[in-house]
Coordinates of C-alpha atoms in Angstrom, one line a residue:
X1 CA 24.0 93.4 -42.8
X2 CA 26.4 92.8 -39.8
X3 CA 24.8 89.0 -39.3
X4 CA 26.1 88.7 -43.7
X5 CA 28.8 90.1 -42.9
X6 CA 30.4 88.7 -39.3
X7 CA 28.3 85.9 -38.5
X8 CA 26.6 83.9 -41.6
X9 CA 28.9 82.1 -44.2
X10 CA 32.9 80.6 -44.3
X11 CA 33.9 84.2 -45.5
X12 CA 32.3 85.7 -42.2
X13 CA 34.1 83.4 -40.5
X14 CA 37.4 84.2 -42.1
X15 CA 36.7 87.9 -41.2
X16 CA 36.5 86.7 -37.7
X17 CA 39.6 85.0 -37.9
X18 CA 41.5 87.5 -39.5
X19 CA 40.0 90.1 -36.7
X20 CA 41.4 87.9 -33.9
X21 CA 44.5 87.2 -35.7
X22 CA 44.5 91.6 -35.9
X23 CA 44.1 91.8 -32.5
X24 CA 46.4 89.2 -31.2
X25 CA 49.4 90.9 -33.5
X26 CA 48.0 94.4 -32.2
X27 CA 48.4 93.2 -28.3
X28 CA 51.6 91.4 -29.0
X29 CA 53.1 94.1 -30.7
X30 CA 52.1 96.8 -28.5
X31 CA 53.4 94.8 -25.4
X32 CA 56.4 93.8 -27.1
X33 CA 57.3 97.8 -27.3
X34 CA 56.5 98.4 -24.2
X35 CA 58.5 95.7 -22.4
X36 CA 61.5 96.4 -25.0
X37 CA 61.5 100.2 -24.5
X38 CA 60.6 100.1 -20.8
X39 CA 63.0 97.3 -19.5
X40 CA 66.3 96.7 -19.8
X41 CA 67.8 93.1 -20.9
X42 CA 70.4 90.9 -19.8
X43 CA 71.1 87.9 -22.2
X44 CA 67.9 88.3 -23.4
X45 CA 65.8 88.3 -20.3
X46 CA 64.3 90.6 -18.8
X47 CA 62.8 91.6 -15.0
X48 CA 59.0 93.1 -15.6
X49 CA 58.0 92.6 -11.7
X50 CA 59.5 92.2 -8.5
X51 CA 57.3 91.3 -5.6
X52 CA 56.6 88.8 -3.0
X53 CA 56.7 85.0 -4.5
X54 CA 52.8 84.9 -3.9
X55 CA 52.2 87.8 -5.9
X56 CA 54.2 86.8 -8.6
X57 CA 53.2 83.5 -8.9
X58 CA 49.6 84.4 -9.1
X59 CA 50.8 87.2 -11.8
X60 CA 52.2 84.3 -13.7
X61 CA 49.3 82.3 -13.1
X62 CA 47.0 84.8 -14.8
X63 CA 49.4 85.7 -17.5
X64 CA 49.4 82.0 -18.5
X65 CA 45.8 81.7 -18.7
X66 CA 45.5 84.9 -20.9
X67 CA 48.1 83.4 -22.7
X68 CA 46.3 80.3 -23.4
X69 CA 42.9 81.6 -24.4
X70 CA 44.5 84.0 -27.1
X71 CA 46.8 81.2 -28.4
X72 CA 43.4 79.1 -28.4
X73 CA 42.1 82.1 -30.2
X74 CA 44.5 82.2 -32.6
X75 CA 45.0 78.6 -32.9
X76 CA 41.5 78.2 -33.8
X77 CA 41.4 81.0 -36.2
X78 CA 44.4 79.8 -38.3
X79 CA 42.7 76.1 -38.2
X80 CA 39.7 77.7 -39.6
X81 CA 41.3 79.0 -42.6
X82 CA 43.6 75.5 -43.2
X83 CA 40.5 74.0 -43.4
X84 CA 39.2 76.2 -46.1
X85 CA 42.6 75.7 -47.9
X86 CA 41.5 71.9 -47.7
X87 CA 38.2 72.2 -49.4
X88 CA 38.5 71.4 -53.1
X89 CA 35.8 73.2 -55.6
X90 CA 33.4 71.1 -57.8
X91 CA 36.1 71.1 -60.7
X92 CA 38.5 69.6 -58.5
X93 CA 36.7 67.1 -57.4
X94 CA 35.2 65.9 -61.2
X95 CA 39.0 65.9 -61.8
X96 CA 39.3 63.3 -58.8
X97 CA 36.6 61.1 -59.7
X98 CA 37.5 60.9 -63.3
X99 CA 40.4 59.1 -62.1
X100 CA 38.6 56.9 -60.0
X101 CA 39.5 58.9 -56.6
X102 CA 37.8 61.1 -54.1
X103 CA 38.2 63.6 -52.0
X104 CA 37.0 64.4 -48.3
X105 CA 33.9 67.1 -47.7
X106 CA 33.5 69.3 -44.5
X107 CA 36.8 68.6 -43.0
X108 CA 40.4 69.4 -42.8
X109 CA 42.0 66.4 -44.9
X110 CA 45.3 66.0 -45.6
X111 CA 44.5 64.0 -48.3
X112 CA 43.0 66.7 -50.1
X113 CA 45.9 68.7 -50.3
X114 CA 47.2 66.2 -53.9
X115 CA 43.6 67.5 -55.6
X116 CA 43.1 71.1 -54.6
X117 CA 45.4 74.1 -56.2
X118 CA 49.0 74.2 -55.7
X119 CA 48.1 77.7 -54.0
X120 CA 45.7 76.9 -51.6
X121 CA 48.3 73.7 -50.5
X122 CA 51.2 76.2 -50.0
X123 CA 49.1 78.3 -47.8
X124 CA 47.8 75.7 -45.5
X125 CA 51.3 74.6 -45.1
X126 CA 52.4 78.3 -44.4
X127 CA 49.7 78.4 -41.5
X128 CA 50.6 75.1 -40.4
X129 CA 54.3 76.1 -40.0
X130 CA 53.5 79.6 -38.4
X131 CA 51.8 77.8 -35.4
X132 CA 54.7 75.7 -34.6
X133 CA 56.2 78.9 -32.5
X134 CA 52.6 79.3 -30.8
X135 CA 53.2 75.3 -30.0
X136 CA 56.6 75.6 -28.6
X137 CA 56.9 79.1 -26.8
X138 CA 53.9 81.2 -26.8
X139 CA 53.5 80.1 -23.2
X140 CA 57.3 80.3 -22.5
X141 CA 57.6 84.2 -22.9
X142 CA 56.9 85.0 -19.5
X143 CA 58.7 82.7 -17.0
X144 CA 58.8 83.4 -12.7
X145 CA 62.0 83.6 -11.2
X146 CA 62.4 82.6 -7.7
X147 CA 64.8 83.4 -5.0
X148 CA 66.2 80.6 -2.8
X149 CA 68.4 81.8 -0.1
X150 CA 71.6 80.0 1.6
X151 CA 71.6 78.3 4.6
X152 CA 74.2 78.3 7.4
X153 CA 73.1 76.0 10.4
X154 CA 75.2 76.4 13.5
X155 CA 74.9 74.4 16.4
X156 CA 76.8 74.9 19.2
X157 CA 76.9 78.0 21.2
X158 CA 80.2 79.6 20.8
X159 CA 79.3 79.6 16.9
X160 CA 75.6 81.2 18.5
X161 CA 77.5 84.1 20.2
X162 CA 79.9 84.8 17.2
X163 CA 77.4 85.0 14.6
X164 CA 74.8 87.2 16.6
X165 CA 77.9 89.4 17.8
X166 CA 78.9 89.6 14.2
X167 CA 75.3 90.8 13.2
X168 CA 74.5 94.6 12.0
X169 CA 70.8 94.0 13.3
X170 CA 69.9 92.0 15.9
X171 CA 66.5 92.1 14.8
X172 CA 67.1 89.9 12.0
X173 CA 66.9 86.6 13.6
X174 CA 63.9 85.6 15.3
X175 CA 63.1 82.8 17.8
X176 CA 61.5 79.7 17.2
X177 CA 61.1 76.8 19.0
X178 CA 62.4 73.3 17.7
X179 CA 58.9 71.8 16.0
X180 CA 58.5 75.4 14.4
X181 CA 62.2 75.5 12.8
X182 CA 61.7 72.2 11.7
X183 CA 58.7 73.4 10.1
X184 CA 59.9 76.4 8.7
X185 CA 63.3 74.9 7.0
X186 CA 61.6 71.6 5.7
X187 CA 61.6 73.9 2.6
X188 CA 64.0 73.4 -0.6
X189 CA 63.4 76.4 -2.1
X190 CA 63.4 79.0 1.3
X191 CA 62.0 82.1 1.1
X192 CA 60.8 83.3 4.7
X193 CA 64.1 82.9 6.3
X194 CA 68.0 82.1 5.6
X195 CA 70.7 81.5 8.1
X196 CA 69.8 79.3 10.9
X197 CA 71.4 79.2 14.4
X198 CA 70.4 75.7 16.0
X199 CA 70.8 76.5 20.3
X200 CA 71.9 73.4 22.2
X201 CA 72.2 74.1 26.0
X202 CA 74.4 70.8 26.1
X203 CA 77.6 72.1 27.6
X204 CA 80.0 69.5 26.2
X205 CA 78.4 70.4 22.6
X206 CA 80.9 69.4 19.4
X207 CA 81.4 72.3 16.6
X208 CA 80.6 71.1 13.7
X209 CA 79.8 73.7 10.9
X210 CA 76.7 72.6 8.9
X211 CA 76.4 74.1 5.4
X212 CA 73.5 74.0 2.8
X213 CA 72.9 75.1 -0.5
X214 CA 70.7 74.4 -3.6
X215 CA 71.7 73.2 -6.3
X216 CA 74.6 71.5 -4.7
X217 CA 72.2 70.6 -2.3
X218 CA 75.2 69.2 0.0
X219 CA 75.0 69.1 3.9
X220 CA 78.0 68.1 5.4
X221 CA 81.3 69.2 7.7
X222 CA 83.8 69.4 4.7
X223 CA 81.4 70.8 2.2
X224 CA 82.2 68.5 -0.4
X225 CA 79.9 65.2 -0.6
X226 CA 76.5 65.8 -1.5
X227 CA 73.0 64.9 -0.6
X228 CA 69.9 65.1 -2.6
X229 CA 67.8 65.6 0.5
X230 CA 67.7 69.5 0.9
X231 CA 66.8 69.1 4.5
X232 CA 69.0 66.2 5.5
X233 CA 70.4 67.9 8.4
X234 CA 67.1 68.3 9.8
X235 CA 66.9 64.2 10.4
X236 CA 70.6 63.9 10.3
X237 CA 70.9 62.0 13.7
X238 CA 67.9 59.6 12.6
X239 CA 69.1 58.8 9.0
X240 CA 72.6 57.9 10.1
X241 CA 71.5 56.0 13.0
X242 CA 69.3 54.1 11.1
X243 CA 70.7 53.9 7.2
X244 CA 72.0 51.2 5.7
X245 CA 74.7 51.5 2.4
X246 CA 71.7 49.7 0.2
X247 CA 68.8 52.4 1.2
X248 CA 70.6 55.5 2.6
X249 CA 70.1 57.3 -0.2
X250 CA 66.3 56.4 -0.7
X251 CA 65.4 57.3 2.5
X252 CA 64.6 61.1 2.6
X253 CA 63.8 63.7 5.3
X254 CA 60.2 64.8 5.7
X255 CA 58.7 67.0 8.2
X256 CA 56.3 63.9 8.8
X257 CA 59.3 61.6 9.5
X258 CA 60.8 64.7 11.5
X259 CA 57.6 65.3 13.9
X260 CA 57.4 61.4 14.5
X261 CA 61.1 60.7 15.3
X262 CA 61.6 63.3 17.0
X263 CA 58.5 63.7 19.0
X264 CA 57.5 67.0 17.3
X265 CA 61.1 68.9 18.4
X266 CA 60.9 67.8 21.9
X267 CA 63.7 65.3 21.6
X268 CA 65.6 66.7 18.6
X269 CA 69.2 66.7 17.7
X270 CA 71.9 67.3 15.5
X271 CA 75.4 65.7 15.7
X272 CA 74.4 64.2 18.9
X273 CA 73.4 67.9 20.4
X274 CA 70.1 68.1 22.1
X275 CA 68.5 71.3 20.2
X276 CA 66.5 73.5 22.6
X277 CA 65.1 76.2 20.3
X278 CA 66.6 78.4 16.9
X279 CA 67.7 81.6 16.0
X280 CA 66.6 82.3 12.0
X281 CA 67.7 85.0 9.9
X282 CA 64.2 86.7 8.4
X283 CA 65.0 87.7 4.7
X284 CA 62.9 89.5 1.8
X285 CA 60.2 87.2 0.1
X286 CA 61.6 88.2 -3.2
X287 CA 60.4 86.7 -6.6
X288 CA 60.9 88.0 -10.4
X289 CA 58.6 88.1 -13.4
X290 CA 60.7 87.5 -16.1
X291 CA 60.6 87.7 -20.3
X292 CA 62.5 86.7 -23.0
X293 CA 62.5 89.2 -26.2
X294 CA 63.8 86.5 -28.9
X295 CA 60.8 84.6 -28.0
X296 CA 58.5 87.5 -27.7
X297 CA 59.9 88.7 -30.9
X298 CA 59.4 85.1 -32.9
X299 CA 56.1 84.8 -31.5
X300 CA 55.2 88.7 -33.4
X301 CA 57.1 87.6 -36.5
X302 CA 55.2 84.8 -37.1
X303 CA 51.8 86.2 -35.5
X304 CA 52.6 89.0 -38.5
X305 CA 52.9 86.0 -41.5
X306 CA 49.7 84.4 -40.2
X307 CA 47.6 87.4 -40.3
X308 CA 49.1 88.8 -43.6
X309 CA 48.6 85.3 -45.0
X310 CA 44.6 85.2 -44.0
X311 CA 44.2 88.9 -45.2
X312 CA 45.0 87.6 -48.4
X313 CA 42.9 85.2 -48.3
X314 CA 39.9 87.8 -47.6
X315 CA 41.0 90.1 -50.2
X316 CA 41.7 87.0 -53.0
X317 CA 39.2 86.4 -55.3
X318 CA 36.8 83.8 -53.4
X319 CA 36.6 80.2 -55.0
X320 CA 33.1 78.3 -54.8
X321 CA 34.7 75.5 -52.5
X322 CA 32.9 72.6 -51.2
X323 CA 33.4 73.4 -47.6
X324 CA 29.9 71.6 -46.4
X325 CA 28.0 68.3 -47.0
X326 CA 25.2 71.4 -48.1
X327 CA 27.6 72.7 -50.3
X328 CA 28.3 69.3 -51.7
X329 CA 24.9 68.1 -52.0
X330 CA 23.9 71.6 -53.8
X331 CA 26.3 71.5 -56.5
X332 CA 25.6 67.9 -57.2
X333 CA 22.1 68.2 -57.8
X334 CA 22.2 71.4 -59.7
X335 CA 24.9 69.8 -62.1
X336 CA 25.0 65.9 -61.2
X337 CA 27.6 63.7 -61.5
X338 CA 28.1 60.6 -64.2
X339 CA 30.8 58.9 -62.7
X340 CA 28.7 57.8 -59.6
X341 CA 25.3 57.1 -61.4
X342 CA 23.8 54.1 -59.9
X343 CA 25.9 53.9 -56.9
X344 CA 23.2 54.9 -54.4
X345 CA 23.6 52.2 -52.1
X346 CA 27.6 51.7 -52.3
X347 CA 29.0 52.1 -49.2
X348 CA 32.6 54.0 -48.5
X349 CA 34.2 50.5 -47.8
X350 CA 33.4 49.3 -51.2
X351 CA 34.5 52.2 -52.6
X352 CA 37.9 52.4 -50.8
X353 CA 38.3 48.9 -51.7
X354 CA 37.6 48.4 -55.0
X355 CA 37.1 52.5 -56.3
X356 CA 34.4 53.4 -58.8
X357 CA 35.8 52.8 -62.0
X358 CA 33.7 49.9 -63.1
X359 CA 30.4 49.7 -62.5
X360 CA 28.5 48.2 -59.5
X361 CA 25.9 45.7 -59.2
X362 CA 22.5 46.7 -57.5
X363 CA 22.9 46.7 -53.6
X364 CA 20.6 45.3 -51.5
X365 CA 19.1 47.7 -48.4
X366 CA 19.7 45.8 -45.0
X367 CA 18.1 48.4 -42.7
X368 CA 21.5 47.7 -40.5
X369 CA 21.9 50.6 -38.3
X370 CA 26.0 50.4 -38.0
X371 CA 28.0 52.4 -35.2
X372 CA 28.4 55.9 -35.6
X373 CA 32.3 55.0 -35.3
X374 CA 31.8 53.6 -38.7
X375 CA 31.4 56.9 -40.1
X376 CA 34.8 58.3 -39.4
X377 CA 36.6 55.4 -41.4
X378 CA 37.3 52.6 -38.4
X379 CA 40.8 52.7 -39.4
X380 CA 41.5 56.4 -38.7
X381 CA 39.0 56.5 -36.0
X382 CA 40.9 53.7 -33.7
X383 CA 44.3 55.6 -34.9
X384 CA 43.1 58.5 -33.2
X385 CA 42.0 56.6 -30.1
X386 CA 45.5 55.0 -30.4
X387 CA 47.1 58.5 -30.6
X388 CA 45.3 59.5 -27.5
X389 CA 45.8 56.3 -25.6
X390 CA 49.8 56.6 -26.4
X391 CA 50.2 60.2 -25.1
X392 CA 48.2 58.7 -22.1
X393 CA 50.7 55.9 -21.6
X394 CA 53.7 58.4 -22.3
X395 CA 52.0 60.7 -19.4
X396 CA 51.6 57.6 -16.9
X397 CA 55.2 56.7 -17.2
X398 CA 56.1 60.3 -16.5
X399 CA 54.1 60.2 -13.3
X400 CA 55.2 56.7 -12.6
X401 CA 58.9 58.2 -12.6
X402 CA 57.9 61.2 -10.9
X403 CA 56.3 59.6 -8.0
X404 CA 59.0 56.8 -7.5
X405 CA 61.9 59.8 -7.3
X406 CA 59.9 62.3 -5.1
X407 CA 60.0 59.4 -2.3
X408 CA 56.4 60.5 -1.2
X409 CA 57.2 63.9 -1.9
X410 CA 55.0 63.6 -5.3
X411 CA 51.9 65.2 -4.6
X412 CA 53.4 67.8 -2.0
X413 CA 53.0 71.0 -4.4
X414 CA 50.7 72.6 -6.5
X415 CA 50.3 73.2 -9.9
X416 CA 53.3 74.9 -11.8
X417 CA 55.0 75.5 -7.7
X418 CA 58.6 74.2 -8.3
X419 CA 59.7 71.8 -5.7
X420 CA 63.2 70.6 -5.0
X421 CA 61.8 67.0 -5.4
X422 CA 60.7 67.7 -8.9
X423 CA 63.4 68.9 -10.8
X424 CA 65.6 67.7 -14.2
X425 CA 68.3 68.8 -16.4
X426 CA 69.3 67.7 -19.6
X427 CA 72.6 70.7 -19.9
X428 CA 74.4 72.4 -17.2
X429 CA 72.9 75.5 -15.5
X430 CA 73.1 78.4 -17.7
X431 CA 71.0 81.6 -16.8
X432 CA 71.4 83.3 -20.3
X433 CA 69.5 83.0 -23.3
X434 CA 71.5 79.9 -24.6
X435 CA 70.3 78.3 -21.4
X436 CA 66.9 79.7 -21.2
X437 CA 65.8 79.2 -24.5
X438 CA 66.6 75.7 -25.2
X439 CA 65.1 74.7 -21.9
X440 CA 61.7 76.4 -22.9
X441 CA 61.8 74.8 -26.1
X442 CA 62.4 71.1 -24.4
X443 CA 59.6 72.1 -22.1
X444 CA 57.1 73.3 -24.4
X445 CA 57.2 70.1 -27.1
X446 CA 54.6 68.4 -24.8
X447 CA 52.3 71.5 -26.4
X448 CA 53.1 70.8 -29.5
X449 CA 51.7 67.0 -29.1
X450 CA 48.3 68.3 -27.7
X451 CA 48.1 70.7 -30.6
X452 CA 48.3 67.4 -32.4
X453 CA 45.8 65.7 -30.4
X454 CA 43.1 68.4 -30.8
X455 CA 43.6 68.5 -34.7
X456 CA 43.2 64.7 -34.8
X457 CA 40.2 64.9 -32.3
X458 CA 38.5 67.7 -34.8
X459 CA 39.1 66.2 -37.7
X460 CA 37.6 62.2 -36.3
X461 CA 34.5 64.7 -34.8
X462 CA 34.3 66.6 -38.1
X463 CA 33.6 63.3 -40.2
X464 CA 31.3 61.8 -37.1
X465 CA 29.5 65.3 -37.3
X466 CA 28.8 65.0 -41.3
X467 CA 27.7 61.9 -40.8
X468 CA 25.3 62.8 -38.1
X469 CA 23.7 65.5 -40.6
X470 CA 23.7 63.1 -43.7
X471 CA 21.7 60.4 -41.0
X472 CA 19.2 63.4 -40.0
X473 CA 18.5 64.4 -43.5
X474 CA 17.5 61.0 -43.9
X475 CA 14.8 61.0 -41.2
X476 CA 13.2 64.1 -42.4
X477 CA 13.5 67.0 -44.8
X478 CA 15.6 69.7 -43.4
X479 CA 17.5 72.8 -45.5
X480 CA 20.7 72.2 -46.6
X481 CA 23.5 73.9 -44.7
X482 CA 25.4 75.9 -46.8
X483 CA 29.0 78.0 -46.2
X484 CA 27.7 80.9 -48.6
X485 CA 24.8 83.0 -47.6
X486 CA 21.9 81.1 -47.3
X487 CA 18.9 81.8 -50.2
X488 CA 15.5 79.7 -50.1
X489 CA 15.2 77.3 -47.2
X490 CA 18.8 77.0 -47.0
X491 CA 20.7 77.4 -43.5
X492 CA 23.8 79.2 -42.6
X493 CA 26.6 77.1 -41.7
X494 CA 27.7 76.8 -38.1
X495 CA 29.9 79.4 -36.0
X496 CA 32.3 77.3 -35.9
X497 CA 33.1 74.6 -38.2
X498 CA 30.8 72.1 -36.1
X499 CA 27.6 72.7 -33.5
X500 CA 28.7 74.6 -30.7
X501 CA 27.4 71.8 -28.6
X502 CA 30.6 69.5 -29.9
X503 CA 33.0 72.6 -30.6
X504 CA 32.8 74.6 -27.5
X505 CA 33.4 71.1 -25.7
X506 CA 36.5 70.2 -27.7
X507 CA 37.6 73.6 -27.6
X508 CA 37.4 74.0 -23.9
X509 CA 39.2 70.5 -23.6
X510 CA 42.6 71.8 -25.5
X511 CA 42.4 74.9 -23.5
X512 CA 42.7 72.7 -20.7
X513 CA 44.9 70.6 -21.7
X514 CA 47.6 73.5 -22.9
X515 CA 46.9 75.2 -19.4
X516 CA 47.5 71.7 -17.4
X517 CA 50.4 70.9 -19.5
X518 CA 52.0 74.9 -19.1
X519 CA 51.5 73.9 -15.2
X520 CA 52.7 70.6 -15.4
X521 CA 55.9 70.6 -17.4
X522 CA 57.9 74.4 -16.7
X523 CA 60.9 76.0 -16.9
X524 CA 62.3 76.8 -13.2
X525 CA 64.8 79.5 -12.8
X526 CA 66.3 80.1 -9.1
X527 CA 68.5 82.4 -8.3
X528 CA 70.8 81.5 -5.1
X529 CA 70.7 84.6 -2.8
X530 CA 73.1 84.9 0.4
X531 CA 73.1 86.0 3.8
X532 CA 73.8 89.7 2.3
X533 CA 71.2 89.8 -0.1
X534 CA 73.7 89.5 -3.1
X535 CA 72.8 86.8 -5.7
X536 CA 75.5 83.6 -5.3
X537 CA 76.7 83.3 -9.4
X538 CA 77.8 79.5 -8.4
X539 CA 74.4 79.2 -6.9
X540 CA 71.4 80.0 -10.3
X541 CA 70.3 77.2 -11.9
X542 CA 67.7 76.4 -15.1
X543 CA 65.9 73.0 -14.8
X544 CA 63.0 71.8 -16.2
X545 CA 60.6 71.7 -13.4
X546 CA 57.5 69.2 -13.4
X547 CA 54.0 69.0 -11.3
X548 CA 53.3 65.5 -10.3
X549 CA 49.4 66.7 -9.6
X550 CA 49.3 68.2 -13.1
X551 CA 50.6 65.3 -15.0
X552 CA 47.8 63.0 -13.1
X553 CA 45.3 66.0 -14.4
X554 CA 46.6 66.2 -17.8
X555 CA 45.7 62.2 -17.9
X556 CA 42.6 62.9 -16.3
X557 CA 41.3 65.3 -19.1
X558 CA 43.1 63.3 -21.8
X559 CA 41.1 60.3 -20.5
X560 CA 37.8 61.8 -20.5
X561 CA 38.1 62.7 -24.0
X562 CA 38.9 58.7 -25.0
X563 CA 36.2 57.3 -23.3
X564 CA 33.8 60.2 -24.3
X565 CA 34.6 59.7 -28.1
X566 CA 34.8 55.8 -27.9
X567 CA 31.1 55.6 -26.1
X568 CA 29.4 57.8 -28.1
X569 CA 31.3 56.7 -31.7
X570 CA 30.1 52.9 -29.8
X571 CA 27.0 52.8 -28.7
X572 CA 25.1 55.6 -31.0
X573 CA 23.7 54.2 -34.3
X574 CA 23.2 55.5 -37.6
X575 CA 20.1 54.6 -39.9
X576 CA 22.4 54.4 -43.0
X577 CA 24.8 52.2 -43.7
X578 CA 26.9 54.5 -46.5
X579 CA 30.1 54.5 -44.1
X580 CA 31.8 57.6 -44.6
X581 CA 29.5 60.2 -46.1
X582 CA 32.4 62.8 -45.8
X583 CA 33.3 61.1 -48.7
X584 CA 32.9 63.2 -51.9
X585 CA 31.8 59.8 -54.0
X586 CA 29.2 59.1 -51.6
X587 CA 27.5 62.2 -51.6
X588 CA 27.9 62.4 -55.3
X589 CA 26.1 59.1 -55.9
X590 CA 23.0 60.3 -53.3
X591 CA 22.5 63.0 -55.6
X592 CA 20.5 61.5 -58.8
X593 CA 16.9 62.3 -58.3
X594 CA 16.2 60.8 -61.7
X595 CA 13.6 63.1 -62.6
X596 CA 13.7 67.2 -63.3
X597 CA 13.3 69.6 -60.1
X598 CA 12.9 72.8 -60.1
X599 CA 15.7 73.9 -57.9
X600 CA 15.9 71.6 -55.1
X601 CA 19.0 72.7 -53.8
X602 CA 16.7 75.8 -52.4
X603 CA 13.9 73.7 -50.5
X604 CA 13.9 71.2 -48.1
X605 CA 15.5 67.7 -49.3
X606 CA 15.5 64.3 -48.0
X607 CA 17.2 61.0 -48.9
X608 CA 15.0 58.2 -49.4
X609 CA 13.3 56.0 -52.3
X610 CA 12.2 58.1 -55.0
X611 CA 11.5 55.2 -57.6
X612 CA 8.3 56.1 -59.6
X613 CA 5.1 54.7 -58.0
X614 CA 4.4 52.2 -61.2
X615 CA 7.9 50.3 -60.5
X616 CA 6.8 47.6 -57.5
X617 CA 9.1 46.7 -54.6
X618 CA 8.9 43.1 -55.6
X619 CA 12.8 43.1 -54.9
X620 CA 13.7 41.9 -58.2
X621 CA 13.3 45.0 -60.0
X622 CA 16.5 47.4 -58.7
X623 CA 14.6 51.0 -57.3
X624 CA 16.5 54.4 -56.7
X625 CA 17.5 56.0 -53.7
X626 CA 18.2 60.2 -53.8
X627 CA 18.2 63.5 -52.5
X628 CA 15.0 65.1 -53.6
X629 CA 13.0 68.2 -52.6
X630 CA 9.8 65.8 -53.4
X631 CA 7.8 63.5 -51.1
X632 CA 10.5 60.1 -50.5
X633 CA 9.6 56.5 -48.9
X634 CA 11.7 54.7 -46.5
X635 CA 14.3 52.5 -48.4
X636 CA 12.7 48.8 -48.1
X637 CA 14.8 46.0 -46.4
X638 CA 15.9 43.3 -48.6
X639 CA 15.3 45.7 -51.9
X640 CA 17.7 46.1 -54.4
X641 CA 18.9 49.7 -55.0
X642 CA 21.0 50.8 -57.9

């Protein structure tokens, strides 16, 4: 009973889909209710965790991994239901064949929407539209907010005395040598140390006051001119001495450059003053984990709609749709389709070109073994490869500009870690919902693209695997794999819509792409904090962050999917040259056994020559090929078949 209800058949898969979507809805509603009641929100955003940046980053990564797993399951459940909505009934197939048209069997096809019930088409559309919010902001509900501390840099003895004298707690300052000072302050976002006093022992030291703050990122004596290099002041003397009008902005300070030019701090100078050591103010390492109420509410609402639709499909009167190759063969063996009679070797390519209203002449069996990719329609196959290649090219262009703009620092930060060299903006900084929501939507557009990529790959592999199943039936007798409860020698459909050895890698690659995408393109919210621990309202930003390492990993996974699909599709061969065996007309043409059989669909069947023995294979008299439960012969090369 448990096997029949939850494991076997399409309806069992629909029950699993409903349970997954219901569990996800309950989790989302529970979490949203708890967050809404437990945390007060400002401009739609609330802080749910305030701790060290390391712990917040760890929690953020873990939450996003869980969100990606949950979203993969939800979208998988939705995709399963959507594929069921595009599956035609036998009546719909007969109607299409009567018009000289065909439908797709066993794969999710937009073409079928023109031939199935209008109700099914609307349900398919609703399920597709309710998936958009999951693609665009499912991962964006929870974001990490980091604090970056302003820095005042003083390099004279007088300023040192004033600053230390005015300090309410002398233990706030930590003494560090010049090299240690360089290392700790060569960071775009300061989290451990704030104000720094660079101490010079020169008696004739000049008194410049240096001030730096991000996002303005300026370091100058007049506090008006900006420099995109956040720690330019460390290398100021070297860069000023060696810069030219052409390359001044191109050369940026780095810890490697400072180490080389200032002998690891032993001859470090600031504005001509030799630095002996630094006094750095210790600051608390604080970050926040925040969530957006409106984005979470959107996910809850659309998730609820999706669950209701799938529940409706469960309680609605089931339609006996042809969801698998076995379903179609069973139906056509039960009731032969006269529109495809005498077409047993007519290929999908011929049907696409000439239709099948006009009777075909007998076809010669050539014995050729076409490549596997031909079973998915060459145009559609290479369109999928083209889409994948386009994504890879776009990512490569993004990586090129990311590396070029980082001036050697592109791979200095890890996945999902904001870096001052890897930020972009498309609107003025706004830390309210009016700034956060548009930024999150822009950041998550690539998620939608990768979901489309998953759909087209699933469609192509669905067709390839139907051809593989058809091909196996040409080599040996096997029970038909059907979507309802099996009887006789029939077999149950796959737990997924395709064999696990193909479904799991596809789902794994999709989950990896979505997770890497969330770690490669993300929203960065930074609150600038002054030396008194107060948030500087003029120093808060919301930007698009990106990770060159993540983009490179995305390219690697997408390229691996492309290469694997092309190689497997190109090198594997089929035993028949029928082409797209997911085409209903091709399947129907293969189901004319020629004489009465007792329920062959309940027995093991095979595709082969079923001509009576008294009809010799002399090449002149046309013979016949069909699925049958009887013994068959292998088709004869150069023999005509009808």
